[in-house]
């Protein structure tokens, strides 16, 4: 049963009178005693007490716990019940206003904590809050900053997996690609660059790796080097450059014999 008639008017009346004079101890006691019989009036009073920071009961988690129950109970109440609640200034707008206040206080607290745990908690609990999108953005930005601070492949990958739709996902992917390239080619050796091109062909840095392969395979710029490069790396983007260089070296005297020998290659 979502509500009942006003069974304990005296306790509820006394609770709100105590609340008016900031007697939080008495108001809380009366509301808690009446809660099971009158969720709306008592719950609203308790949520109000827990959302105020001028008393020892200030607790936003508790305020949220009581406030989130109010909408459903109010929606199920009839005209007579709603008229009874008016004496305590409780209606749909008052409930929404209280919930928004709690959302705002919770978000301020999350920003003060500035931790992934705090932001995530707000996002999961306050799905209708006006600050939801900002909380998501704050969480994502902080998570990205932490990933950059750690600077490891696993940190960047975890961010990408956890927040694939974030504004920072593209930057994190670029960071991951660059870190992978640097870690796989840290010794600046030919075989490392060649392996990187083979194993990570879609990585943007594979193009740079191809440059390094070409430069290292043709360091002396001899015909034999270019010929070996052409045979060993037929898919390298510098294949045409190698053919051009080989042609120029092989036909320096531009004789018919030299050109014929080049064609045979």
C-alpha atoms as a PDB file:
ATOM      1  CA  UNK A   1       0.000   0.000   0.000  1.00  0.00           C
ATOM      2  CA  UNK A   2       1.640   3.187  -1.210  1.00  0.00           C
ATOM      3  CA  UNK A   3      -0.112   5.558   1.199  1.00  0.00           C
ATOM      4  CA  UNK A   4      -2.791   5.712   3.779  1.00  0.00           C
ATOM      5  CA  UNK A   5      -4.985   8.290   5.388  1.00  0.00           C
ATOM      6  CA  UNK A   6      -3.361  10.661   7.803  1.00  0.00           C
ATOM      7  CA  UNK A   7      -3.166   8.256  10.739  1.00  0.00           C
ATOM      8  CA  UNK A   8      -0.776  10.235  12.941  1.00  0.00           C
ATOM      9  CA  UNK A   9      -1.633  13.883  12.342  1.00  0.00           C
ATOM     10  CA  UNK A  10      -0.477  14.936  15.775  1.00  0.00           C
ATOM     11  CA  UNK A  11       3.016  13.523  15.364  1.00  0.00           C
ATOM     12  CA  UNK A  12       3.381  14.884  11.849  1.00  0.00           C
ATOM     13  CA  UNK A  13       2.084  18.282  12.951  1.00  0.00           C
ATOM     14  CA  UNK A  14       4.489  18.348  15.868  1.00  0.00           C
ATOM     15  CA  UNK A  15       7.317  17.205  13.597  1.00  0.00           C
ATOM     16  CA  UNK A  16       6.852  20.088  11.197  1.00  0.00           C
ATOM     17  CA  UNK A  17       6.405  22.577  14.029  1.00  0.00           C
ATOM     18  CA  UNK A  18       9.697  21.328  15.493  1.00  0.00           C
ATOM     19  CA  UNK A  19      11.281  21.673  12.057  1.00  0.00           C
ATOM     20  CA  UNK A  20      10.075  25.276  11.801  1.00  0.00           C
ATOM     21  CA  UNK A  21      12.044  26.192  14.926  1.00  0.00           C
ATOM     22  CA  UNK A  22      15.047  24.081  13.902  1.00  0.00           C
ATOM     23  CA  UNK A  23      14.489  21.495  16.623  1.00  0.00           C
ATOM     24  CA  UNK A  24      15.960  18.790  14.429  1.00  0.00           C
ATOM     25  CA  UNK A  25      16.253  16.150  17.140  1.00  0.00           C
ATOM     26  CA  UNK A  26      12.548  16.281  17.927  1.00  0.00           C
ATOM     27  CA  UNK A  27      11.482  16.606  14.289  1.00  0.00           C
ATOM     28  CA  UNK A  28      13.607  13.630  13.238  1.00  0.00           C
ATOM     29  CA  UNK A  29      12.268  11.497  16.092  1.00  0.00           C
ATOM     30  CA  UNK A  30       8.663  12.237  15.204  1.00  0.00           C
ATOM     31  CA  UNK A  31       9.116  11.733  11.474  1.00  0.00           C
ATOM     32  CA  UNK A  32      10.893   8.411  11.965  1.00  0.00           C
ATOM     33  CA  UNK A  33       8.112   7.179  14.251  1.00  0.00           C
ATOM     34  CA  UNK A  34       5.511   8.079  11.630  1.00  0.00           C
ATOM     35  CA  UNK A  35       7.396   7.006   8.502  1.00  0.00           C
ATOM     36  CA  UNK A  36       5.904   3.534   7.964  1.00  0.00           C
ATOM     37  CA  UNK A  37       2.387   4.918   8.266  1.00  0.00           C
ATOM     38  CA  UNK A  38       2.930   8.136   6.333  1.00  0.00           C
ATOM     39  CA  UNK A  39       5.800   7.908   3.874  1.00  0.00           C
ATOM     40  CA  UNK A  40       5.073  11.156   2.087  1.00  0.00           C
ATOM     41  CA  UNK A  41       4.821  13.615   4.962  1.00  0.00           C
ATOM     42  CA  UNK A  42       7.459  11.910   7.105  1.00  0.00           C
ATOM     43  CA  UNK A  43       9.778  11.146   4.190  1.00  0.00           C
ATOM     44  CA  UNK A  44       9.682  14.732   2.979  1.00  0.00           C
ATOM     45  CA  UNK A  45      10.475  15.949   6.480  1.00  0.00           C
ATOM     46  CA  UNK A  46      13.370  13.512   6.896  1.00  0.00           C
ATOM     47  CA  UNK A  47      14.788  14.338   3.463  1.00  0.00           C
ATOM     48  CA  UNK A  48      14.643  18.012   4.395  1.00  0.00           C
ATOM     49  CA  UNK A  49      16.487  17.441   7.686  1.00  0.00           C
ATOM     50  CA  UNK A  50      19.204  15.308   6.082  1.00  0.00           C
ATOM     51  CA  UNK A  51      19.716  17.847   3.290  1.00  0.00           C
ATOM     52  CA  UNK A  52      20.396  20.747   5.672  1.00  0.00           C
ATOM     53  CA  UNK A  53      23.948  21.241   6.872  1.00  0.00           C
ATOM     54  CA  UNK A  54      22.973  23.202   9.985  1.00  0.00           C
ATOM     55  CA  UNK A  55      22.263  20.087  12.036  1.00  0.00           C
ATOM     56  CA  UNK A  56      24.184  16.982  13.159  1.00  0.00           C
ATOM     57  CA  UNK A  57      22.057  14.734  10.933  1.00  0.00           C
ATOM     58  CA  UNK A  58      23.276  16.270   7.680  1.00  0.00           C
ATOM     59  CA  UNK A  59      23.757  13.328   5.306  1.00  0.00           C
ATOM     60  CA  UNK A  60      23.167  13.652   1.575  1.00  0.00           C
ATOM     61  CA  UNK A  61      22.992   9.887   1.028  1.00  0.00           C
ATOM     62  CA  UNK A  62      20.155   9.667   3.531  1.00  0.00           C
ATOM     63  CA  UNK A  63      18.473  12.739   2.047  1.00  0.00           C
ATOM     64  CA  UNK A  64      18.606  11.131  -1.395  1.00  0.00           C
ATOM     65  CA  UNK A  65      17.323   7.800  -0.064  1.00  0.00           C
ATOM     66  CA  UNK A  66      14.184   9.406   1.365  1.00  0.00           C
ATOM     67  CA  UNK A  67      13.631  11.906  -1.440  1.00  0.00           C
ATOM     68  CA  UNK A  68      13.703   9.317  -4.223  1.00  0.00           C
ATOM     69  CA  UNK A  69      10.669   7.581  -2.702  1.00  0.00           C
ATOM     70  CA  UNK A  70       8.466  10.662  -2.806  1.00  0.00           C
ATOM     71  CA  UNK A  71       7.554  10.898  -6.497  1.00  0.00           C
ATOM     72  CA  UNK A  72       5.979   7.462  -6.720  1.00  0.00           C
ATOM     73  CA  UNK A  73       4.013   7.878  -3.511  1.00  0.00           C
ATOM     74  CA  UNK A  74       2.787  11.323  -4.500  1.00  0.00           C
ATOM     75  CA  UNK A  75       1.783  10.130  -7.984  1.00  0.00           C
ATOM     76  CA  UNK A  76      -0.312   7.361  -6.358  1.00  0.00           C
ATOM     77  CA  UNK A  77      -2.041   9.706  -3.907  1.00  0.00           C
ATOM     78  CA  UNK A  78      -5.586  10.919  -4.455  1.00  0.00           C
ATOM     79  CA  UNK A  79      -6.966  14.439  -4.317  1.00  0.00           C
ATOM     80  CA  UNK A  80      -7.916  14.164  -0.648  1.00  0.00           C
ATOM     81  CA  UNK A  81      -4.431  13.033   0.340  1.00  0.00           C
ATOM     82  CA  UNK A  82      -2.814  15.801  -1.670  1.00  0.00           C
ATOM     83  CA  UNK A  83      -5.034  18.348   0.023  1.00  0.00           C
ATOM     84  CA  UNK A  84      -3.866  17.037   3.417  1.00  0.00           C
ATOM     85  CA  UNK A  85      -0.239  17.409   2.328  1.00  0.00           C
ATOM     86  CA  UNK A  86      -0.785  21.030   1.335  1.00  0.00           C
ATOM     87  CA  UNK A  87      -0.795  22.041   5.002  1.00  0.00           C
ATOM     88  CA  UNK A  88       2.904  21.089   5.080  1.00  0.00           C
ATOM     89  CA  UNK A  89       3.542  22.826   1.728  1.00  0.00           C
ATOM     90  CA  UNK A  90       4.114  19.452   0.067  1.00  0.00           C
ATOM     91  CA  UNK A  91       3.147  19.068  -3.581  1.00  0.00           C
ATOM     92  CA  UNK A  92       4.790  17.823  -6.773  1.00  0.00           C
ATOM     93  CA  UNK A  93       6.739  21.055  -7.268  1.00  0.00           C
ATOM     94  CA  UNK A  94       7.996  21.047  -3.672  1.00  0.00           C
ATOM     95  CA  UNK A  95       9.169  17.436  -4.073  1.00  0.00           C
ATOM     96  CA  UNK A  96      10.956  18.230  -7.334  1.00  0.00           C
ATOM     97  CA  UNK A  97      12.538  21.310  -5.773  1.00  0.00           C
ATOM     98  CA  UNK A  98      13.838  19.283  -2.822  1.00  0.00           C
ATOM     99  CA  UNK A  99      15.251  16.624  -5.134  1.00  0.00           C
ATOM    100  CA  UNK A 100      16.978  19.254  -7.261  1.00  0.00           C
ATOM    101  CA  UNK A 101      18.459  20.793  -4.133  1.00  0.00           C
ATOM    102  CA  UNK A 102      19.849  17.400  -3.084  1.00  0.00           C
ATOM    103  CA  UNK A 103      21.187  16.819  -6.617  1.00  0.00           C
ATOM    104  CA  UNK A 104      22.964  20.168  -6.506  1.00  0.00           C
ATOM    105  CA  UNK A 105      24.470  19.542  -3.071  1.00  0.00           C
ATOM    106  CA  UNK A 106      25.625  16.074  -4.106  1.00  0.00           C
ATOM    107  CA  UNK A 107      27.230  17.445  -7.249  1.00  0.00           C
ATOM    108  CA  UNK A 108      29.025  20.162  -5.303  1.00  0.00           C
ATOM    109  CA  UNK A 109      30.321  17.468  -2.983  1.00  0.00           C
ATOM    110  CA  UNK A 110      31.465  15.348  -5.940  1.00  0.00           C
ATOM    111  CA  UNK A 111      33.361  18.296  -7.409  1.00  0.00           C
ATOM    112  CA  UNK A 112      34.995  18.966  -4.057  1.00  0.00           C
ATOM    113  CA  UNK A 113      36.081  15.324  -3.795  1.00  0.00           C
ATOM    114  CA  UNK A 114      37.131  15.352  -7.451  1.00  0.00           C
ATOM    115  CA  UNK A 115      37.572  11.597  -7.624  1.00  0.00           C
ATOM    116  CA  UNK A 116      36.355   8.983 -10.074  1.00  0.00           C
ATOM    117  CA  UNK A 117      34.488   7.250  -7.256  1.00  0.00           C
ATOM    118  CA  UNK A 118      32.616  10.430  -6.288  1.00  0.00           C
ATOM    119  CA  UNK A 119      31.657  11.320  -9.850  1.00  0.00           C
ATOM    120  CA  UNK A 120      30.626   7.762 -10.675  1.00  0.00           C
ATOM    121  CA  UNK A 121      28.449   7.580  -7.584  1.00  0.00           C
ATOM    122  CA  UNK A 122      26.685  10.799  -8.564  1.00  0.00           C
ATOM    123  CA  UNK A 123      26.161   9.590 -12.137  1.00  0.00           C
ATOM    124  CA  UNK A 124      24.680   6.287 -11.020  1.00  0.00           C
ATOM    125  CA  UNK A 125      22.406   7.716  -8.325  1.00  0.00           C
ATOM    126  CA  UNK A 126      21.293  11.018  -9.842  1.00  0.00           C
ATOM    127  CA  UNK A 127      20.278  10.021 -13.372  1.00  0.00           C
ATOM    128  CA  UNK A 128      17.739  12.835 -13.712  1.00  0.00           C
ATOM    129  CA  UNK A 129      19.930  15.568 -12.221  1.00  0.00           C
ATOM    130  CA  UNK A 130      20.496  18.730 -14.221  1.00  0.00           C
ATOM    131  CA  UNK A 131      24.210  18.302 -13.527  1.00  0.00           C
ATOM    132  CA  UNK A 132      24.394  14.758 -14.959  1.00  0.00           C
ATOM    133  CA  UNK A 133      26.128  15.660 -18.223  1.00  0.00           C
ATOM    134  CA  UNK A 134      28.624  17.888 -16.440  1.00  0.00           C
ATOM    135  CA  UNK A 135      29.354  15.103 -13.965  1.00  0.00           C
ATOM    136  CA  UNK A 136      29.988  12.700 -16.848  1.00  0.00           C
ATOM    137  CA  UNK A 137      32.328  15.171 -18.512  1.00  0.00           C
ATOM    138  CA  UNK A 138      34.193  15.853 -15.253  1.00  0.00           C
ATOM    139  CA  UNK A 139      34.600  12.119 -14.664  1.00  0.00           C
ATOM    140  CA  UNK A 140      35.828  11.489 -18.202  1.00  0.00           C
ATOM    141  CA  UNK A 141      38.314  14.359 -18.100  1.00  0.00           C
ATOM    142  CA  UNK A 142      39.693  13.241 -14.754  1.00  0.00           C
ATOM    143  CA  UNK A 143      39.971   9.634 -15.938  1.00  0.00           C
ATOM    144  CA  UNK A 144      41.863  10.789 -19.036  1.00  0.00           C
ATOM    145  CA  UNK A 145      44.218  12.940 -16.986  1.00  0.00           C
ATOM    146  CA  UNK A 146      44.942   9.984 -14.724  1.00  0.00           C
ATOM    147  CA  UNK A 147      45.597   7.754 -17.734  1.00  0.00           C
ATOM    148  CA  UNK A 148      48.011  10.331 -19.176  1.00  0.00           C
ATOM    149  CA  UNK A 149      49.716  10.676 -15.821  1.00  0.00           C
ATOM    150  CA  UNK A 150      50.291   6.929 -15.669  1.00  0.00           C
ATOM    151  CA  UNK A 151      51.276   6.915 -19.325  1.00  0.00           C
ATOM    152  CA  UNK A 152      51.135   3.154 -19.863  1.00  0.00           C
ATOM    153  CA  UNK A 153      49.519   1.184 -22.664  1.00  0.00           C
ATOM    154  CA  UNK A 154      47.219  -0.529 -20.203  1.00  0.00           C
ATOM    155  CA  UNK A 155      46.126   2.825 -18.725  1.00  0.00           C
ATOM    156  CA  UNK A 156      45.196   4.229 -22.135  1.00  0.00           C
ATOM    157  CA  UNK A 157      43.460   1.001 -23.164  1.00  0.00           C
ATOM    158  CA  UNK A 158      41.467   0.905 -19.944  1.00  0.00           C
ATOM    159  CA  UNK A 159      40.287   4.462 -20.538  1.00  0.00           C
ATOM    160  CA  UNK A 160      39.263   3.665 -24.110  1.00  0.00           C
ATOM    161  CA  UNK A 161      37.376   0.565 -22.989  1.00  0.00           C
ATOM    162  CA  UNK A 162      35.707   2.302 -20.044  1.00  0.00           C
ATOM    163  CA  UNK A 163      34.718   5.550 -21.790  1.00  0.00           C
ATOM    164  CA  UNK A 164      34.429   4.789 -25.534  1.00  0.00           C
ATOM    165  CA  UNK A 165      31.933   7.616 -26.135  1.00  0.00           C
ATOM    166  CA  UNK A 166      33.847  10.296 -24.266  1.00  0.00           C
ATOM    167  CA  UNK A 167      35.242  13.409 -25.936  1.00  0.00           C
ATOM    168  CA  UNK A 168      38.689  12.277 -24.845  1.00  0.00           C
ATOM    169  CA  UNK A 169      38.474   8.793 -26.422  1.00  0.00           C
ATOM    170  CA  UNK A 170      40.068   9.904 -29.710  1.00  0.00           C
ATOM    171  CA  UNK A 171      42.965  11.605 -27.926  1.00  0.00           C
ATOM    172  CA  UNK A 172      43.447   8.518 -25.752  1.00  0.00           C
ATOM    173  CA  UNK A 173      43.573   6.337 -28.894  1.00  0.00           C
ATOM    174  CA  UNK A 174      46.260   8.599 -30.348  1.00  0.00           C
ATOM    175  CA  UNK A 175      48.190   8.394 -27.079  1.00  0.00           C
ATOM    176  CA  UNK A 176      47.886   4.608 -27.141  1.00  0.00           C
ATOM    177  CA  UNK A 177      49.075   4.365 -30.762  1.00  0.00           C
ATOM    178  CA  UNK A 178      52.075   6.602 -30.091  1.00  0.00           C
ATOM    179  CA  UNK A 179      53.008   4.752 -26.892  1.00  0.00           C
ATOM    180  CA  UNK A 180      52.761   1.412 -28.693  1.00  0.00           C
ATOM    181  CA  UNK A 181      55.011   2.640 -31.493  1.00  0.00           C
ATOM    182  CA  UNK A 182      57.637   4.010 -29.117  1.00  0.00           C
ATOM    183  CA  UNK A 183      57.663   0.881 -26.966  1.00  0.00           C
ATOM    184  CA  UNK A 184      57.915  -1.486 -29.946  1.00  0.00           C
ATOM    185  CA  UNK A 185      60.703   0.490 -31.657  1.00  0.00           C
ATOM    186  CA  UNK A 186      62.599   1.798 -28.648  1.00  0.00           C
ATOM    187  CA  UNK A 187      65.923   0.292 -29.767  1.00  0.00           C
ATOM    188  CA  UNK A 188      65.688   1.970 -33.163  1.00  0.00           C
ATOM    189  CA  UNK A 189      66.484  -1.253 -35.016  1.00  0.00           C
ATOM    190  CA  UNK A 190      65.458  -2.218 -38.541  1.00  0.00           C
ATOM    191  CA  UNK A 191      63.797  -5.467 -37.502  1.00  0.00           C
ATOM    192  CA  UNK A 192      61.682  -3.615 -34.915  1.00  0.00           C
ATOM    193  CA  UNK A 193      60.341  -1.153 -37.476  1.00  0.00           C
ATOM    194  CA  UNK A 194      59.676  -3.942 -39.973  1.00  0.00           C
ATOM    195  CA  UNK A 195      57.875  -5.995 -37.326  1.00  0.00           C
ATOM    196  CA  UNK A 196      55.792  -3.001 -36.285  1.00  0.00           C
ATOM    197  CA  UNK A 197      54.615  -2.496 -39.873  1.00  0.00           C
ATOM    198  CA  UNK A 198      53.674  -6.175 -40.148  1.00  0.00           C
ATOM    199  CA  UNK A 199      51.878  -6.466 -36.811  1.00  0.00           C
ATOM    200  CA  UNK A 200      50.220  -3.037 -36.593  1.00  0.00           C
ATOM    201  CA  UNK A 201      49.477  -1.995 -40.195  1.00  0.00           C
ATOM    202  CA  UNK A 202      46.506   0.181 -39.191  1.00  0.00           C
ATOM    203  CA  UNK A 203      48.412   2.076 -36.508  1.00  0.00           C
ATOM    204  CA  UNK A 204      49.016   5.647 -37.794  1.00  0.00           C
ATOM    205  CA  UNK A 205      52.658   5.329 -36.792  1.00  0.00           C
ATOM    206  CA  UNK A 206      53.094   2.410 -39.201  1.00  0.00           C
ATOM    207  CA  UNK A 207      53.668   5.063 -41.866  1.00  0.00           C
ATOM    208  CA  UNK A 208      56.594   6.444 -39.876  1.00  0.00           C
ATOM    209  CA  UNK A 209      57.878   2.915 -39.339  1.00  0.00           C
ATOM    210  CA  UNK A 210      57.830   2.410 -43.117  1.00  0.00           C
ATOM    211  CA  UNK A 211      59.952   5.548 -43.483  1.00  0.00           C
ATOM    212  CA  UNK A 212      62.481   4.129 -41.025  1.00  0.00           C
ATOM    213  CA  UNK A 213      62.603   0.771 -42.817  1.00  0.00           C
ATOM    214  CA  UNK A 214      63.310   2.508 -46.117  1.00  0.00           C
ATOM    215  CA  UNK A 215      65.941   4.790 -44.619  1.00  0.00           C
ATOM    216  CA  UNK A 216      67.766   1.958 -42.836  1.00  0.00           C
ATOM    217  CA  UNK A 217      67.647  -0.457 -45.779  1.00  0.00           C
ATOM    218  CA  UNK A 218      69.053   2.142 -48.189  1.00  0.00           C
ATOM    219  CA  UNK A 219      71.460   3.952 -45.896  1.00  0.00           C
ATOM    220  CA  UNK A 220      74.323   3.801 -48.435  1.00  0.00           C
ATOM    221  CA  UNK A 221      72.019   4.428 -51.396  1.00  0.00           C
ATOM    222  CA  UNK A 222      73.531   1.692 -53.515  1.00  0.00           C
ATOM    223  CA  UNK A 223      71.814  -0.182 -56.312  1.00  0.00           C
ATOM    224  CA  UNK A 224      72.026  -3.436 -54.384  1.00  0.00           C
ATOM    225  CA  UNK A 225      70.349  -1.878 -51.361  1.00  0.00           C
ATOM    226  CA  UNK A 226      67.472  -0.550 -53.432  1.00  0.00           C
ATOM    227  CA  UNK A 227      67.081  -3.875 -55.199  1.00  0.00           C
ATOM    228  CA  UNK A 228      66.986  -5.756 -51.885  1.00  0.00           C
ATOM    229  CA  UNK A 229      64.480  -3.277 -50.514  1.00  0.00           C
ATOM    230  CA  UNK A 230      62.220  -3.789 -53.539  1.00  0.00           C
ATOM    231  CA  UNK A 231      62.354  -7.569 -53.133  1.00  0.00           C
ATOM    232  CA  UNK A 232      61.889  -7.603 -49.351  1.00  0.00           C
ATOM    233  CA  UNK A 233      59.283  -4.854 -48.910  1.00  0.00           C
ATOM    234  CA  UNK A 234      56.937  -4.889 -51.934  1.00  0.00           C
ATOM    235  CA  UNK A 235      54.123  -3.233 -49.936  1.00  0.00           C
ATOM    236  CA  UNK A 236      56.197  -0.397 -48.506  1.00  0.00           C
ATOM    237  CA  UNK A 237      54.964   3.060 -49.475  1.00  0.00           C
ATOM    238  CA  UNK A 238      58.489   3.907 -50.728  1.00  0.00           C
ATOM    239  CA  UNK A 239      58.512   1.149 -53.358  1.00  0.00           C
ATOM    240  CA  UNK A 240      58.225   3.629 -56.229  1.00  0.00           C
ATOM    241  CA  UNK A 241      60.988   5.755 -54.711  1.00  0.00           C
ATOM    242  CA  UNK A 242      63.240   2.696 -54.567  1.00  0.00           C
ATOM    243  CA  UNK A 243      62.512   1.806 -58.211  1.00  0.00           C
ATOM    244  CA  UNK A 244      63.223   5.376 -59.277  1.00  0.00           C
ATOM    245  CA  UNK A 245      66.509   5.494 -57.363  1.00  0.00           C
ATOM    246  CA  UNK A 246      67.520   2.086 -58.722  1.00  0.00           C
ATOM    247  CA  UNK A 247      66.732   3.162 -62.279  1.00  0.00           C
ATOM    248  CA  UNK A 248      68.769   6.330 -61.902  1.00  0.00           C
ATOM    249  CA  UNK A 249      71.758   4.442 -60.516  1.00  0.00           C
ATOM    250  CA  UNK A 250      71.521   1.689 -63.117  1.00  0.00           C
ATOM    251  CA  UNK A 251      71.290   3.996 -66.124  1.00  0.00           C
ATOM    252  CA  UNK A 252      73.796   6.660 -65.254  1.00  0.00           C
ATOM    253  CA  UNK A 253      75.512   6.335 -68.679  1.00  0.00           C
ATOM    254  CA  UNK A 254      72.108   6.098 -70.404  1.00  0.00           C
ATOM    255  CA  UNK A 255      73.389   3.516 -72.850  1.00  0.00           C
ATOM    256  CA  UNK A 256      71.118   0.968 -74.434  1.00  0.00           C
ATOM    257  CA  UNK A 257      73.014  -1.781 -72.652  1.00  0.00           C
ATOM    258  CA  UNK A 258      72.563  -0.167 -69.227  1.00  0.00           C
ATOM    259  CA  UNK A 259      68.843   0.272 -69.747  1.00  0.00           C
ATOM    260  CA  UNK A 260      68.543  -3.298 -70.948  1.00  0.00           C
ATOM    261  CA  UNK A 261      70.301  -4.557 -67.848  1.00  0.00           C
ATOM    262  CA  UNK A 262      67.975  -2.548 -65.629  1.00  0.00           C
ATOM    263  CA  UNK A 263      64.894  -4.006 -67.317  1.00  0.00           C
ATOM    264  CA  UNK A 264      66.194  -7.518 -66.588  1.00  0.00           C
ATOM    265  CA  UNK A 265      66.125  -6.721 -62.841  1.00  0.00           C
END
